[in-house]
PDB file of N, CA, C and O in Angstrom:
ATOM      1  N   MET A 874       4.083 109.437  53.466  1.00 39.00           N
ATOM      2  CA  MET A 874       4.199 108.931  52.116  1.00 39.00           C
ATOM      3  C   MET A 874       2.861 109.063  51.412  1.00 39.00           C
ATOM      4  O   MET A 874       1.850 108.638  51.935  1.00 39.00           O
ATOM      5  N   SER A 875       2.891 109.657  50.259  1.00 46.00           N
ATOM      6  CA  SER A 875       1.660 109.762  49.492  1.00 46.00           C
ATOM      7  C   SER A 875       1.862 109.077  48.158  1.00 46.00           C
ATOM      8  O   SER A 875       2.980 108.817  47.736  1.00 46.00           O
ATOM      9  N   GLY A 876       0.769 108.801  47.477  1.00 56.00           N
ATOM     10  CA  GLY A 876       0.870 108.116  46.195  1.00 56.00           C
ATOM     11  C   GLY A 876       0.946 106.620  46.399  1.00 56.00           C
ATOM     12  O   GLY A 876       0.879 106.118  47.507  1.00 56.00           O
ATOM     13  N   CYS A 877       1.071 105.908  45.315  1.00 65.00           N
ATOM     14  CA  CYS A 877       1.182 104.458  45.397  1.00 65.00           C
ATOM     15  C   CYS A 877       2.458 104.020  44.693  1.00 65.00           C
ATOM     16  O   CYS A 877       3.108 104.804  44.008  1.00 65.00           O
ATOM     17  N   VAL A 878       2.793 102.768  44.871  1.00 62.00           N
ATOM     18  CA  VAL A 878       4.023 102.229  44.281  1.00 62.00           C
ATOM     19  C   VAL A 878       4.050 102.484  42.788  1.00 62.00           C
ATOM     20  O   VAL A 878       5.082 102.846  42.220  1.00 62.00           O
ATOM     21  N   LYS A 879       2.904 102.327  42.132  1.00 74.00           N
ATOM     22  CA  LYS A 879       2.848 102.496  40.685  1.00 74.00           C
ATOM     23  C   LYS A 879       3.273 103.904  40.272  1.00 74.00           C
ATOM     24  O   LYS A 879       3.815 104.104  39.197  1.00 74.00           O
ATOM     25  N   ASP A 880       3.033 104.898  41.127  1.00 85.00           N
ATOM     26  CA  ASP A 880       3.416 106.280  40.841  1.00 85.00           C
ATOM     27  C   ASP A 880       4.815 106.610  41.359  1.00 85.00           C
ATOM     28  O   ASP A 880       5.566 107.328  40.701  1.00 85.00           O
ATOM     29  N   ILE A 881       5.150 106.125  42.516  1.00 94.00           N
ATOM     30  CA  ILE A 881       6.408 106.485  43.179  1.00 94.00           C
ATOM     31  C   ILE A 881       7.606 105.783  42.550  1.00 94.00           C
ATOM     32  O   ILE A 881       8.646 106.400  42.325  1.00 94.00           O
ATOM     33  N   PHE A 882       7.478 104.486  42.265  1.00 95.00           N
ATOM     34  CA  PHE A 882       8.620 103.737  41.751  1.00 95.00           C
ATOM     35  C   PHE A 882       9.220 104.357  40.488  1.00 95.00           C
ATOM     36  O   PHE A 882      10.440 104.566  40.435  1.00 95.00           O
ATOM     37  N   PRO A 883       8.424 104.685  39.469  1.00 96.00           N
ATOM     38  CA  PRO A 883       9.031 105.266  38.262  1.00 96.00           C
ATOM     39  C   PRO A 883       9.780 106.575  38.542  1.00 96.00           C
ATOM     40  O   PRO A 883      10.878 106.790  38.008  1.00 96.00           O
ATOM     41  N   ALA A 884       9.218 107.414  39.385  1.00 96.00           N
ATOM     42  CA  ALA A 884       9.865 108.696  39.700  1.00 96.00           C
ATOM     43  C   ALA A 884      11.176 108.483  40.449  1.00 96.00           C
ATOM     44  O   ALA A 884      12.187 109.133  40.149  1.00 96.00           O
ATOM     45  N   ARG A 885      11.172 107.573  41.395  1.00 96.00           N
ATOM     46  CA  ARG A 885      12.404 107.322  42.160  1.00 96.00           C
ATOM     47  C   ARG A 885      13.451 106.620  41.309  1.00 96.00           C
ATOM     48  O   ARG A 885      14.648 106.872  41.455  1.00 96.00           O
ATOM     49  N   LEU A 886      13.004 105.770  40.415  1.00 97.00           N
ATOM     50  CA  LEU A 886      13.938 105.100  39.514  1.00 97.00           C
ATOM     51  C   LEU A 886      14.645 106.129  38.640  1.00 97.00           C
ATOM     52  O   LEU A 886      15.879 106.112  38.513  1.00 97.00           O
ATOM     53  N   GLN A 887      13.880 107.042  38.068  1.00 97.00           N
ATOM     54  CA  GLN A 887      14.472 108.084  37.233  1.00 97.00           C
ATOM     55  C   GLN A 887      15.397 108.982  38.056  1.00 97.00           C
ATOM     56  O   GLN A 887      16.495 109.320  37.610  1.00 97.00           O
ATOM     57  N   GLU A 888      14.975 109.345  39.249  1.00 97.00           N
ATOM     58  CA  GLU A 888      15.796 110.182  40.131  1.00 97.00           C
ATOM     59  C   GLU A 888      17.157 109.524  40.388  1.00 97.00           C
ATOM     60  O   GLU A 888      18.196 110.179  40.295  1.00 97.00           O
ATOM     61  N   CYS A 889      17.146 108.248  40.692  1.00 97.00           N
ATOM     62  CA  CYS A 889      18.393 107.528  40.977  1.00 97.00           C
ATOM     63  C   CYS A 889      19.283 107.444  39.741  1.00 97.00           C
ATOM     64  O   CYS A 889      20.497 107.612  39.832  1.00 97.00           O
ATOM     65  N   ARG A 890      18.673 107.183  38.602  1.00 98.00           N
ATOM     66  CA  ARG A 890      19.455 107.085  37.358  1.00 98.00           C
ATOM     67  C   ARG A 890      20.106 108.415  37.013  1.00 98.00           C
ATOM     68  O   ARG A 890      21.301 108.468  36.673  1.00 98.00           O
ATOM     69  N   LEU A 891      19.345 109.491  37.141  1.00 98.00           N
ATOM     70  CA  LEU A 891      19.901 110.813  36.829  1.00 98.00           C
ATOM     71  C   LEU A 891      20.995 111.197  37.819  1.00 98.00           C
ATOM     72  O   LEU A 891      21.994 111.812  37.436  1.00 98.00           O
ATOM     73  N   ARG A 892      20.811 110.834  39.073  1.00 97.00           N
ATOM     74  CA  ARG A 892      21.842 111.109  40.086  1.00 97.00           C
ATOM     75  C   ARG A 892      23.139 110.394  39.737  1.00 97.00           C
ATOM     76  O   ARG A 892      24.234 110.927  39.929  1.00 97.00           O
ATOM     77  N   LEU A 893      23.023 109.193  39.182  1.00 97.00           N
ATOM     78  CA  LEU A 893      24.202 108.428  38.767  1.00 97.00           C
ATOM     79  C   LEU A 893      24.786 108.966  37.464  1.00 97.00           C
ATOM     80  O   LEU A 893      25.929 108.698  37.129  1.00 97.00           O
ATOM     81  N   GLY A 894      23.978 109.730  36.726  1.00 98.00           N
ATOM     82  CA  GLY A 894      24.454 110.349  35.494  1.00 98.00           C
ATOM     83  C   GLY A 894      24.549 109.403  34.313  1.00 98.00           C
ATOM     84  O   GLY A 894      25.446 109.541  33.475  1.00 98.00           O
ATOM     85  N   ILE A 895      23.629 108.450  34.252  1.00 98.00           N
ATOM     86  CA  ILE A 895      23.654 107.498  33.143  1.00 98.00           C
ATOM     87  C   ILE A 895      22.328 107.545  32.378  1.00 98.00           C
ATOM     88  O   ILE A 895      21.311 107.986  32.901  1.00 98.00           O
ATOM     89  N   SER A 896      22.373 107.083  31.146  1.00 98.00           N
ATOM     90  CA  SER A 896      21.180 107.040  30.304  1.00 98.00           C
ATOM     91  C   SER A 896      20.337 105.812  30.660  1.00 98.00           C
ATOM     92  O   SER A 896      20.800 104.884  31.332  1.00 98.00           O
ATOM     93  N   GLN A 897      19.118 105.806  30.150  1.00 98.00           N
ATOM     94  CA  GLN A 897      18.273 104.618  30.318  1.00 98.00           C
ATOM     95  C   GLN A 897      18.933 103.408  29.666  1.00 98.00           C
ATOM     96  O   GLN A 897      18.899 102.310  30.226  1.00 98.00           O
ATOM     97  N   GLN A 898      19.551 103.622  28.498  1.00 98.00           N
ATOM     98  CA  GLN A 898      20.216 102.502  27.811  1.00 98.00           C
ATOM     99  C   GLN A 898      21.352 101.936  28.646  1.00 98.00           C
ATOM    100  O   GLN A 898      21.537 100.722  28.715  1.00 98.00           O
ATOM    101  N   GLU A 899      22.125 102.819  29.282  1.00 98.00           N
ATOM    102  CA  GLU A 899      23.239 102.352  30.110  1.00 98.00           C
ATOM    103  C   GLU A 899      22.724 101.623  31.343  1.00 98.00           C
ATOM    104  O   GLU A 899      23.276 100.598  31.744  1.00 98.00           O
ATOM    105  N   ALA A 900      21.675 102.148  31.950  1.00 98.00           N
ATOM    106  CA  ALA A 900      21.087 101.470  33.114  1.00 98.00           C
ATOM    107  C   ALA A 900      20.612 100.072  32.708  1.00 98.00           C
ATOM    108  O   ALA A 900      20.867  99.094  33.423  1.00 98.00           O
ATOM    109  N   ALA A 901      19.942  99.976  31.574  1.00 98.00           N
ATOM    110  CA  ALA A 901      19.463  98.683  31.087  1.00 98.00           C
ATOM    111  C   ALA A 901      20.623  97.722  30.849  1.00 98.00           C
ATOM    112  O   ALA A 901      20.552  96.543  31.234  1.00 98.00           O
ATOM    113  N   ARG A 902      21.682  98.222  30.241  1.00 98.00           N
ATOM    114  CA  ARG A 902      22.852  97.377  29.983  1.00 98.00           C
ATOM    115  C   ARG A 902      23.428  96.838  31.289  1.00 98.00           C
ATOM    116  O   ARG A 902      23.714  95.640  31.415  1.00 98.00           O
ATOM    117  N   ARG A 903      23.581  97.716  32.272  1.00 98.00           N
ATOM    118  CA  ARG A 903      24.150  97.291  33.561  1.00 98.00           C
ATOM    119  C   ARG A 903      23.246  96.308  34.295  1.00 98.00           C
ATOM    120  O   ARG A 903      23.734  95.495  35.088  1.00 98.00           O
ATOM    121  N   LEU A 904      21.941  96.404  34.059  1.00 98.00           N
ATOM    122  CA  LEU A 904      20.992  95.510  34.717  1.00 98.00           C
ATOM    123  C   LEU A 904      20.765  94.216  33.947  1.00 98.00           C
ATOM    124  O   LEU A 904      20.136  93.290  34.455  1.00 98.00           O
ATOM    125  N   GLY A 905      21.244  94.170  32.696  1.00 97.00           N
ATOM    126  CA  GLY A 905      21.063  92.974  31.890  1.00 97.00           C
ATOM    127  C   GLY A 905      19.637  92.822  31.365  1.00 97.00           C
ATOM    128  O   GLY A 905      19.147  91.700  31.211  1.00 97.00           O
ATOM    129  N   ILE A 906      18.987  93.960  31.108  1.00 98.00           N
ATOM    130  CA  ILE A 906      17.632  93.945  30.556  1.00 98.00           C
ATOM    131  C   ILE A 906      17.615  94.807  29.293  1.00 98.00           C
ATOM    132  O   ILE A 906      18.557  95.556  29.035  1.00 98.00           O
ATOM    133  N   SER A 907      16.542  94.726  28.536  1.00 98.00           N
ATOM    134  CA  SER A 907      16.465  95.528  27.318  1.00 98.00           C
ATOM    135  C   SER A 907      16.156  96.992  27.664  1.00 98.00           C
ATOM    136  O   SER A 907      15.517  97.272  28.686  1.00 98.00           O
ATOM    137  N   PRO A 908      16.618  97.915  26.833  1.00 98.00           N
ATOM    138  CA  PRO A 908      16.288  99.327  27.043  1.00 98.00           C
ATOM    139  C   PRO A 908      14.770  99.569  27.062  1.00 98.00           C
ATOM    140  O   PRO A 908      14.289 100.406  27.837  1.00 98.00           O
ATOM    141  N   LYS A 909      14.030  98.823  26.252  1.00 98.00           N
ATOM    142  CA  LYS A 909      12.570  98.974  26.229  1.00 98.00           C
ATOM    143  C   LYS A 909      11.969  98.583  27.578  1.00 98.00           C
ATOM    144  O   LYS A 909      11.083  99.280  28.104  1.00 98.00           O
ATOM    145  N   THR A 910      12.448  97.508  28.153  1.00 98.00           N
ATOM    146  CA  THR A 910      11.959  97.071  29.464  1.00 98.00           C
ATOM    147  C   THR A 910      12.270  98.120  30.519  1.00 98.00           C
ATOM    148  O   THR A 910      11.408  98.476  31.325  1.00 98.00           O
ATOM    149  N   TYR A 911      13.505  98.624  30.495  1.00 98.00           N
ATOM    150  CA  TYR A 911      13.873  99.653  31.475  1.00 98.00           C
ATOM    151  C   TYR A 911      12.987 100.883  31.314  1.00 98.00           C
ATOM    152  O   TYR A 911      12.496 101.441  32.288  1.00 98.00           O
ATOM    153  N   ASN A 912      12.755 101.307  30.075  1.00 98.00           N
ATOM    154  CA  ASN A 912      11.895 102.453  29.814  1.00 98.00           C
ATOM    155  C   ASN A 912      10.495 102.224  30.372  1.00 98.00           C
ATOM    156  O   ASN A 912       9.896 103.134  30.943  1.00 98.00           O
ATOM    157  N   HIS A 913      10.004 101.018  30.239  1.00 98.00           N
ATOM    158  CA  HIS A 913       8.679 100.703  30.770  1.00 98.00           C
ATOM    159  C   HIS A 913       8.655 100.816  32.294  1.00 98.00           C
ATOM    160  O   HIS A 913       7.624 101.180  32.863  1.00 98.00           O
ATOM    161  N   TYR A 914       9.759 100.520  32.950  1.00 97.00           N
ATOM    162  CA  TYR A 914       9.822 100.712  34.406  1.00 97.00           C
ATOM    163  C   TYR A 914       9.744 102.200  34.742  1.00 97.00           C
ATOM    164  O   TYR A 914       9.016 102.594  35.646  1.00 97.00           O
ATOM    165  N   GLU A 915      10.508 103.015  34.040  1.00 97.00           N
ATOM    166  CA  GLU A 915      10.535 104.458  34.338  1.00 97.00           C
ATOM    167  C   GLU A 915       9.243 105.167  33.950  1.00 97.00           C
ATOM    168  O   GLU A 915       8.931 106.203  34.515  1.00 97.00           O
ATOM    169  N   THR A 916       8.521 104.643  32.997  1.00 96.00           N
ATOM    170  CA  THR A 916       7.263 105.280  32.594  1.00 96.00           C
ATOM    171  C   THR A 916       6.059 104.675  33.311  1.00 96.00           C
ATOM    172  O   THR A 916       4.934 105.143  33.127  1.00 96.00           O
ATOM    173  N   GLY A 917       6.294 103.663  34.130  1.00 94.00           N
ATOM    174  CA  GLY A 917       5.221 103.063  34.909  1.00 94.00           C
ATOM    175  C   GLY A 917       4.352 102.084  34.140  1.00 94.00           C
ATOM    176  O   GLY A 917       3.301 101.672  34.625  1.00 94.00           O
ATOM    177  N   LYS A 918       4.780 101.693  32.951  1.00 95.00           N
ATOM    178  CA  LYS A 918       3.994 100.740  32.157  1.00 95.00           C
ATOM    179  C   LYS A 918       4.058  99.336  32.745  1.00 95.00           C
ATOM    180  O   LYS A 918       3.102  98.573  32.635  1.00 95.00           O
ATOM    181  N   THR A 919       5.207  98.996  33.321  1.00 95.00           N
ATOM    182  CA  THR A 919       5.369  97.701  33.975  1.00 95.00           C
ATOM    183  C   THR A 919       6.212  97.883  35.220  1.00 95.00           C
ATOM    184  O   THR A 919       6.861  98.917  35.405  1.00 95.00           O
ATOM    185  N   GLN A 920       6.208  96.866  36.069  1.00 93.00           N
ATOM    186  CA  GLN A 920       7.033  96.869  37.270  1.00 93.00           C
ATOM    187  C   GLN A 920       7.958  95.657  37.232  1.00 93.00           C
ATOM    188  O   GLN A 920       7.572  94.610  36.702  1.00 93.00           O
ATOM    189  N   PRO A 921       9.147  95.785  37.780  1.00 96.00           N
ATOM    190  CA  PRO A 921      10.109  94.684  37.716  1.00 96.00           C
ATOM    191  C   PRO A 921       9.749  93.526  38.644  1.00 96.00           C
ATOM    192  O   PRO A 921       9.066  93.704  39.652  1.00 96.00           O
ATOM    193  N   HIS A 922      10.227  92.349  38.275  1.00 96.00           N
ATOM    194  CA  HIS A 922      10.142  91.193  39.165  1.00 96.00           C
ATOM    195  C   HIS A 922      11.096  91.433  40.336  1.00 96.00           C
ATOM    196  O   HIS A 922      11.987  92.287  40.270  1.00 96.00           O
ATOM    197  N   LEU A 923      10.936  90.670  41.387  1.00 96.00           N
ATOM    198  CA  LEU A 923      11.748  90.875  42.590  1.00 96.00           C
ATOM    199  C   LEU A 923      13.243  90.757  42.333  1.00 96.00           C
ATOM    200  O   LEU A 923      14.026  91.533  42.880  1.00 96.00           O
ATOM    201  N   ASP A 924      13.660  89.804  41.508  1.00 97.00           N
ATOM    202  CA  ASP A 924      15.090  89.659  41.244  1.00 97.00           C
ATOM    203  C   ASP A 924      15.648  90.883  40.527  1.00 97.00           C
ATOM    204  O   ASP A 924      16.754  91.342  40.815  1.00 97.00           O
ATOM    205  N   THR A 925      14.867  91.454  39.612  1.00 97.00           N
ATOM    206  CA  THR A 925      15.305  92.667  38.921  1.00 97.00           C
ATOM    207  C   THR A 925      15.290  93.855  39.867  1.00 97.00           C
ATOM    208  O   THR A 925      16.197  94.694  39.834  1.00 97.00           O
ATOM    209  N   LEU A 926      14.297  93.932  40.732  1.00 97.00           N
ATOM    210  CA  LEU A 926      14.246  95.005  41.729  1.00 97.00           C
ATOM    211  C   LEU A 926      15.493  94.964  42.610  1.00 97.00           C
ATOM    212  O   LEU A 926      16.075  96.010  42.903  1.00 97.00           O
ATOM    213  N   ALA A 927      15.929  93.788  42.985  1.00 97.00           N
ATOM    214  CA  ALA A 927      17.141  93.659  43.800  1.00 97.00           C
ATOM    215  C   ALA A 927      18.360  94.169  43.033  1.00 97.00           C
ATOM    216  O   ALA A 927      19.217  94.858  43.610  1.00 97.00           O
ATOM    217  N   ARG A 928      18.452  93.856  41.746  1.00 98.00           N
ATOM    218  CA  ARG A 928      19.577  94.351  40.936  1.00 98.00           C
ATOM    219  C   ARG A 928      19.512  95.867  40.791  1.00 98.00           C
ATOM    220  O   ARG A 928      20.546  96.545  40.813  1.00 98.00           O
ATOM    221  N   ILE A 929      18.308  96.412  40.624  1.00 98.00           N
ATOM    222  CA  ILE A 929      18.142  97.866  40.523  1.00 98.00           C
ATOM    223  C   ILE A 929      18.608  98.531  41.807  1.00 98.00           C
ATOM    224  O   ILE A 929      19.344  99.526  41.781  1.00 98.00           O
ATOM    225  N   ALA A 930      18.178  98.005  42.948  1.00 98.00           N
ATOM    226  CA  ALA A 930      18.572  98.571  44.237  1.00 98.00           C
ATOM    227  C   ALA A 930      20.090  98.530  44.400  1.00 98.00           C
ATOM    228  O   ALA A 930      20.692  99.499  44.879  1.00 98.00           O
ATOM    229  N   THR A 931      20.709  97.449  43.986  1.00 98.00           N
ATOM    230  CA  THR A 931      22.167  97.337  44.070  1.00 98.00           C
ATOM    231  C   THR A 931      22.849  98.344  43.151  1.00 98.00           C
ATOM    232  O   THR A 931      23.784  99.027  43.567  1.00 98.00           O
ATOM    233  N   LEU A 932      22.386  98.436  41.912  1.00 98.00           N
ATOM    234  CA  LEU A 932      22.980  99.369  40.961  1.00 98.00           C
ATOM    235  C   LEU A 932      22.948 100.798  41.488  1.00 98.00           C
ATOM    236  O   LEU A 932      23.945 101.518  41.428  1.00 98.00           O
ATOM    237  N   PHE A 933      21.797 101.208  42.013  1.00 98.00           N
ATOM    238  CA  PHE A 933      21.646 102.592  42.458  1.00 98.00           C
ATOM    239  C   PHE A 933      21.981 102.796  43.929  1.00 98.00           C
ATOM    240  O   PHE A 933      21.846 103.893  44.456  1.00 98.00           O
ATOM    241  N   GLN A 934      22.420 101.739  44.595  1.00 96.00           N
ATOM    242  CA  GLN A 934      22.799 101.783  46.007  1.00 96.00           C
ATOM    243  C   GLN A 934      21.683 102.398  46.858  1.00 96.00           C
ATOM    244  O   GLN A 934      21.906 103.300  47.664  1.00 96.00           O
ATOM    245  N   GLU A 935      20.480 101.881  46.635  1.00 96.00           N
ATOM    246  CA  GLU A 935      19.300 102.309  47.376  1.00 96.00           C
ATOM    247  C   GLU A 935      18.584 101.079  47.914  1.00 96.00           C
ATOM    248  O   GLU A 935      18.691  99.995  47.348  1.00 96.00           O
ATOM    249  N   ARG A 936      17.833 101.272  48.970  1.00 95.00           N
ATOM    250  CA  ARG A 936      17.016 100.187  49.498  1.00 95.00           C
ATOM    251  C   ARG A 936      15.796 100.007  48.600  1.00 95.00           C
ATOM    252  O   ARG A 936      15.217 100.977  48.113  1.00 95.00           O
ATOM    253  N   ALA A 937      15.390  98.774  48.403  1.00 95.00           N
ATOM    254  CA  ALA A 937      14.192  98.500  47.613  1.00 95.00           C
ATOM    255  C   ALA A 937      12.978  99.193  48.221  1.00 95.00           C
ATOM    256  O   ALA A 937      12.111  99.689  47.499  1.00 95.00           O
ATOM    257  N   GLU A 938      12.924  99.279  49.538  1.00 93.00           N
ATOM    258  CA  GLU A 938      11.810  99.937  50.213  1.00 93.00           C
ATOM    259  C   GLU A 938      11.703 101.401  49.794  1.00 93.00           C
ATOM    260  O   GLU A 938      10.606 101.936  49.628  1.00 93.00           O
ATOM    261  N   TYR A 939      12.850 102.066  49.626  1.00 94.00           N
ATOM    262  CA  TYR A 939      12.842 103.450  49.170  1.00 94.00           C
ATOM    263  C   TYR A 939      12.334 103.544  47.737  1.00 94.00           C
ATOM    264  O   TYR A 939      11.467 104.368  47.426  1.00 94.00           O
ATOM    265  N   LEU A 940      12.853 102.690  46.880  1.00 95.00           N
ATOM    266  CA  LEU A 940      12.435 102.720  45.474  1.00 95.00           C
ATOM    267  C   LEU A 940      10.938 102.473  45.331  1.00 95.00           C
ATOM    268  O   LEU A 940      10.294 103.067  44.471  1.00 95.00           O
ATOM    269  N   LEU A 941      10.386 101.641  46.198  1.00 92.00           N
ATOM    270  CA  LEU A 941       8.963 101.316  46.139  1.00 92.00           C
ATOM    271  C   LEU A 941       8.078 102.339  46.841  1.00 92.00           C
ATOM    272  O   LEU A 941       6.860 102.240  46.784  1.00 92.00           O
ATOM    273  N   GLY A 942       8.690 103.302  47.520  1.00 90.00           N
ATOM    274  CA  GLY A 942       7.900 104.309  48.224  1.00 90.00           C
ATOM    275  C   GLY A 942       7.414 103.870  49.588  1.00 90.00           C
ATOM    276  O   GLY A 942       6.510 104.476  50.156  1.00 90.00           O
ATOM    277  N   LEU A 943       8.030 102.821  50.129  1.00 87.00           N
ATOM    278  CA  LEU A 943       7.623 102.336  51.447  1.00 87.00           C
ATOM    279  C   LEU A 943       8.319 103.080  52.573  1.00 87.00           C
ATOM    280  O   LEU A 943       7.951 102.926  53.732  1.00 87.00           O
ATOM    281  N   CYS A 944       9.345 103.852  52.232  1.00 84.00           N
ATOM    282  CA  CYS A 944      10.021 104.716  53.195  1.00 84.00           C
ATOM    283  C   CYS A 944      10.547 105.921  52.439  1.00 84.00           C
ATOM    284  O   CYS A 944      10.618 105.912  51.199  1.00 84.00           O
ATOM    285  N   ASP A 945      10.898 106.970  53.160  1.00 78.00           N
ATOM    286  CA  ASP A 945      11.347 108.202  52.508  1.00 78.00           C
ATOM    287  C   ASP A 945      12.857 108.360  52.457  1.00 78.00           C
ATOM    288  O   ASP A 945      13.347 109.357  51.960  1.00 78.00           O
ATOM    289  N   GLU A 946      13.601 107.415  52.983  1.00 70.00           N
ATOM    290  CA  GLU A 946      15.059 107.497  52.920  1.00 70.00           C
ATOM    291  C   GLU A 946      15.648 106.129  52.633  1.00 70.00           C
ATOM    292  O   GLU A 946      15.144 105.143  52.942  1.00 70.00           O
TER     293      GLU A 946
END
Protein backbone atom coordinates (compact mmCIF):
# COMPACT_ATOMS: atom_id res chain seq x y z
CA MET A 1 0.00 0.00 0.00
CA SER A 2 1.36 3.36 -0.94
CA GLY A 3 0.06 6.83 -0.29
CA CYS A 4 -1.91 7.95 2.71
CA VAL A 5 -5.57 7.87 3.65
CA LYS A 6 -5.95 11.49 2.57
CA ASP A 7 -4.93 10.46 -0.98
CA ILE A 8 -6.39 6.96 -1.19
CA PHE A 9 -9.85 7.54 0.29
CA PRO A 10 -11.03 10.08 -2.33
CA ALA A 11 -9.85 7.89 -5.21
CA ARG A 12 -11.48 4.75 -3.83
CA LEU A 13 -14.67 6.62 -3.04
CA GLN A 14 -14.91 7.83 -6.63
CA GLU A 15 -14.05 4.36 -7.96
CA CYS A 16 -16.87 2.79 -5.94
CA ARG A 17 -19.39 5.44 -6.96
CA LEU A 18 -18.57 5.07 -10.65
CA ARG A 19 -18.75 1.28 -10.38
CA LEU A 20 -22.26 1.69 -8.96
CA GLY A 21 -23.07 4.06 -11.82
CA ILE A 22 -24.44 6.92 -9.77
CA SER A 23 -23.71 10.64 -9.62
CA GLN A 24 -22.20 12.45 -6.66
CA GLN A 25 -25.63 13.98 -6.03
CA GLU A 26 -27.27 10.55 -5.94
CA ALA A 27 -24.59 9.18 -3.62
CA ALA A 28 -25.11 12.16 -1.31
CA ARG A 29 -28.88 11.65 -1.34
CA ARG A 30 -28.53 7.96 -0.45
CA LEU A 31 -26.11 8.81 2.35
CA GLY A 32 -28.27 11.60 3.74
CA ILE A 33 -25.59 14.27 3.32
CA SER A 34 -25.34 17.37 1.14
CA PRO A 35 -23.87 17.08 -2.37
CA LYS A 36 -21.24 19.65 -1.35
CA THR A 37 -20.14 17.49 1.58
CA TYR A 38 -19.94 14.41 -0.63
CA ASN A 39 -17.91 16.36 -3.20
CA HIS A 40 -15.51 17.40 -0.47
CA TYR A 41 -14.98 13.72 0.39
CA GLU A 42 -14.18 12.83 -3.23
CA THR A 43 -11.86 15.80 -3.70
CA GLY A 44 -10.06 15.17 -0.41
CA LYS A 45 -11.03 18.51 1.15
CA THR A 46 -12.58 16.76 4.15
CA GLN A 47 -12.94 13.26 5.53
CA PRO A 48 -16.15 11.72 6.87
CA HIS A 49 -16.90 11.03 10.51
CA LEU A 50 -16.97 7.36 11.48
CA ASP A 51 -20.75 7.06 11.29
CA THR A 52 -20.74 8.46 7.75
CA LEU A 53 -17.84 6.20 6.79
CA ALA A 54 -19.91 3.22 7.93
CA ARG A 55 -22.84 4.37 5.76
CA ILE A 56 -20.49 4.86 2.79
CA ALA A 57 -19.07 1.36 3.23
CA THR A 58 -22.60 -0.07 3.37
CA LEU A 59 -23.77 1.87 0.32
CA PHE A 60 -20.83 0.72 -1.80
CA GLN A 61 -20.66 -2.75 -0.23
CA GLU A 62 -16.99 -2.29 0.63
CA ARG A 63 -15.03 -2.64 3.83
CA ALA A 64 -14.08 0.63 5.50
CA GLU A 65 -10.50 -0.66 5.63
CA TYR A 66 -10.46 -0.84 1.83
CA LEU A 67 -11.90 2.64 1.42
CA LEU A 68 -9.27 4.00 3.81
CA GLY A 69 -6.41 2.26 2.02
CA LEU A 70 -5.61 -0.05 4.92
CA CYS A 71 -6.00 -3.10 2.69
CA ASP A 72 -6.06 -3.73 -1.05
CA GLU A 73 -9.25 -5.79 -1.23
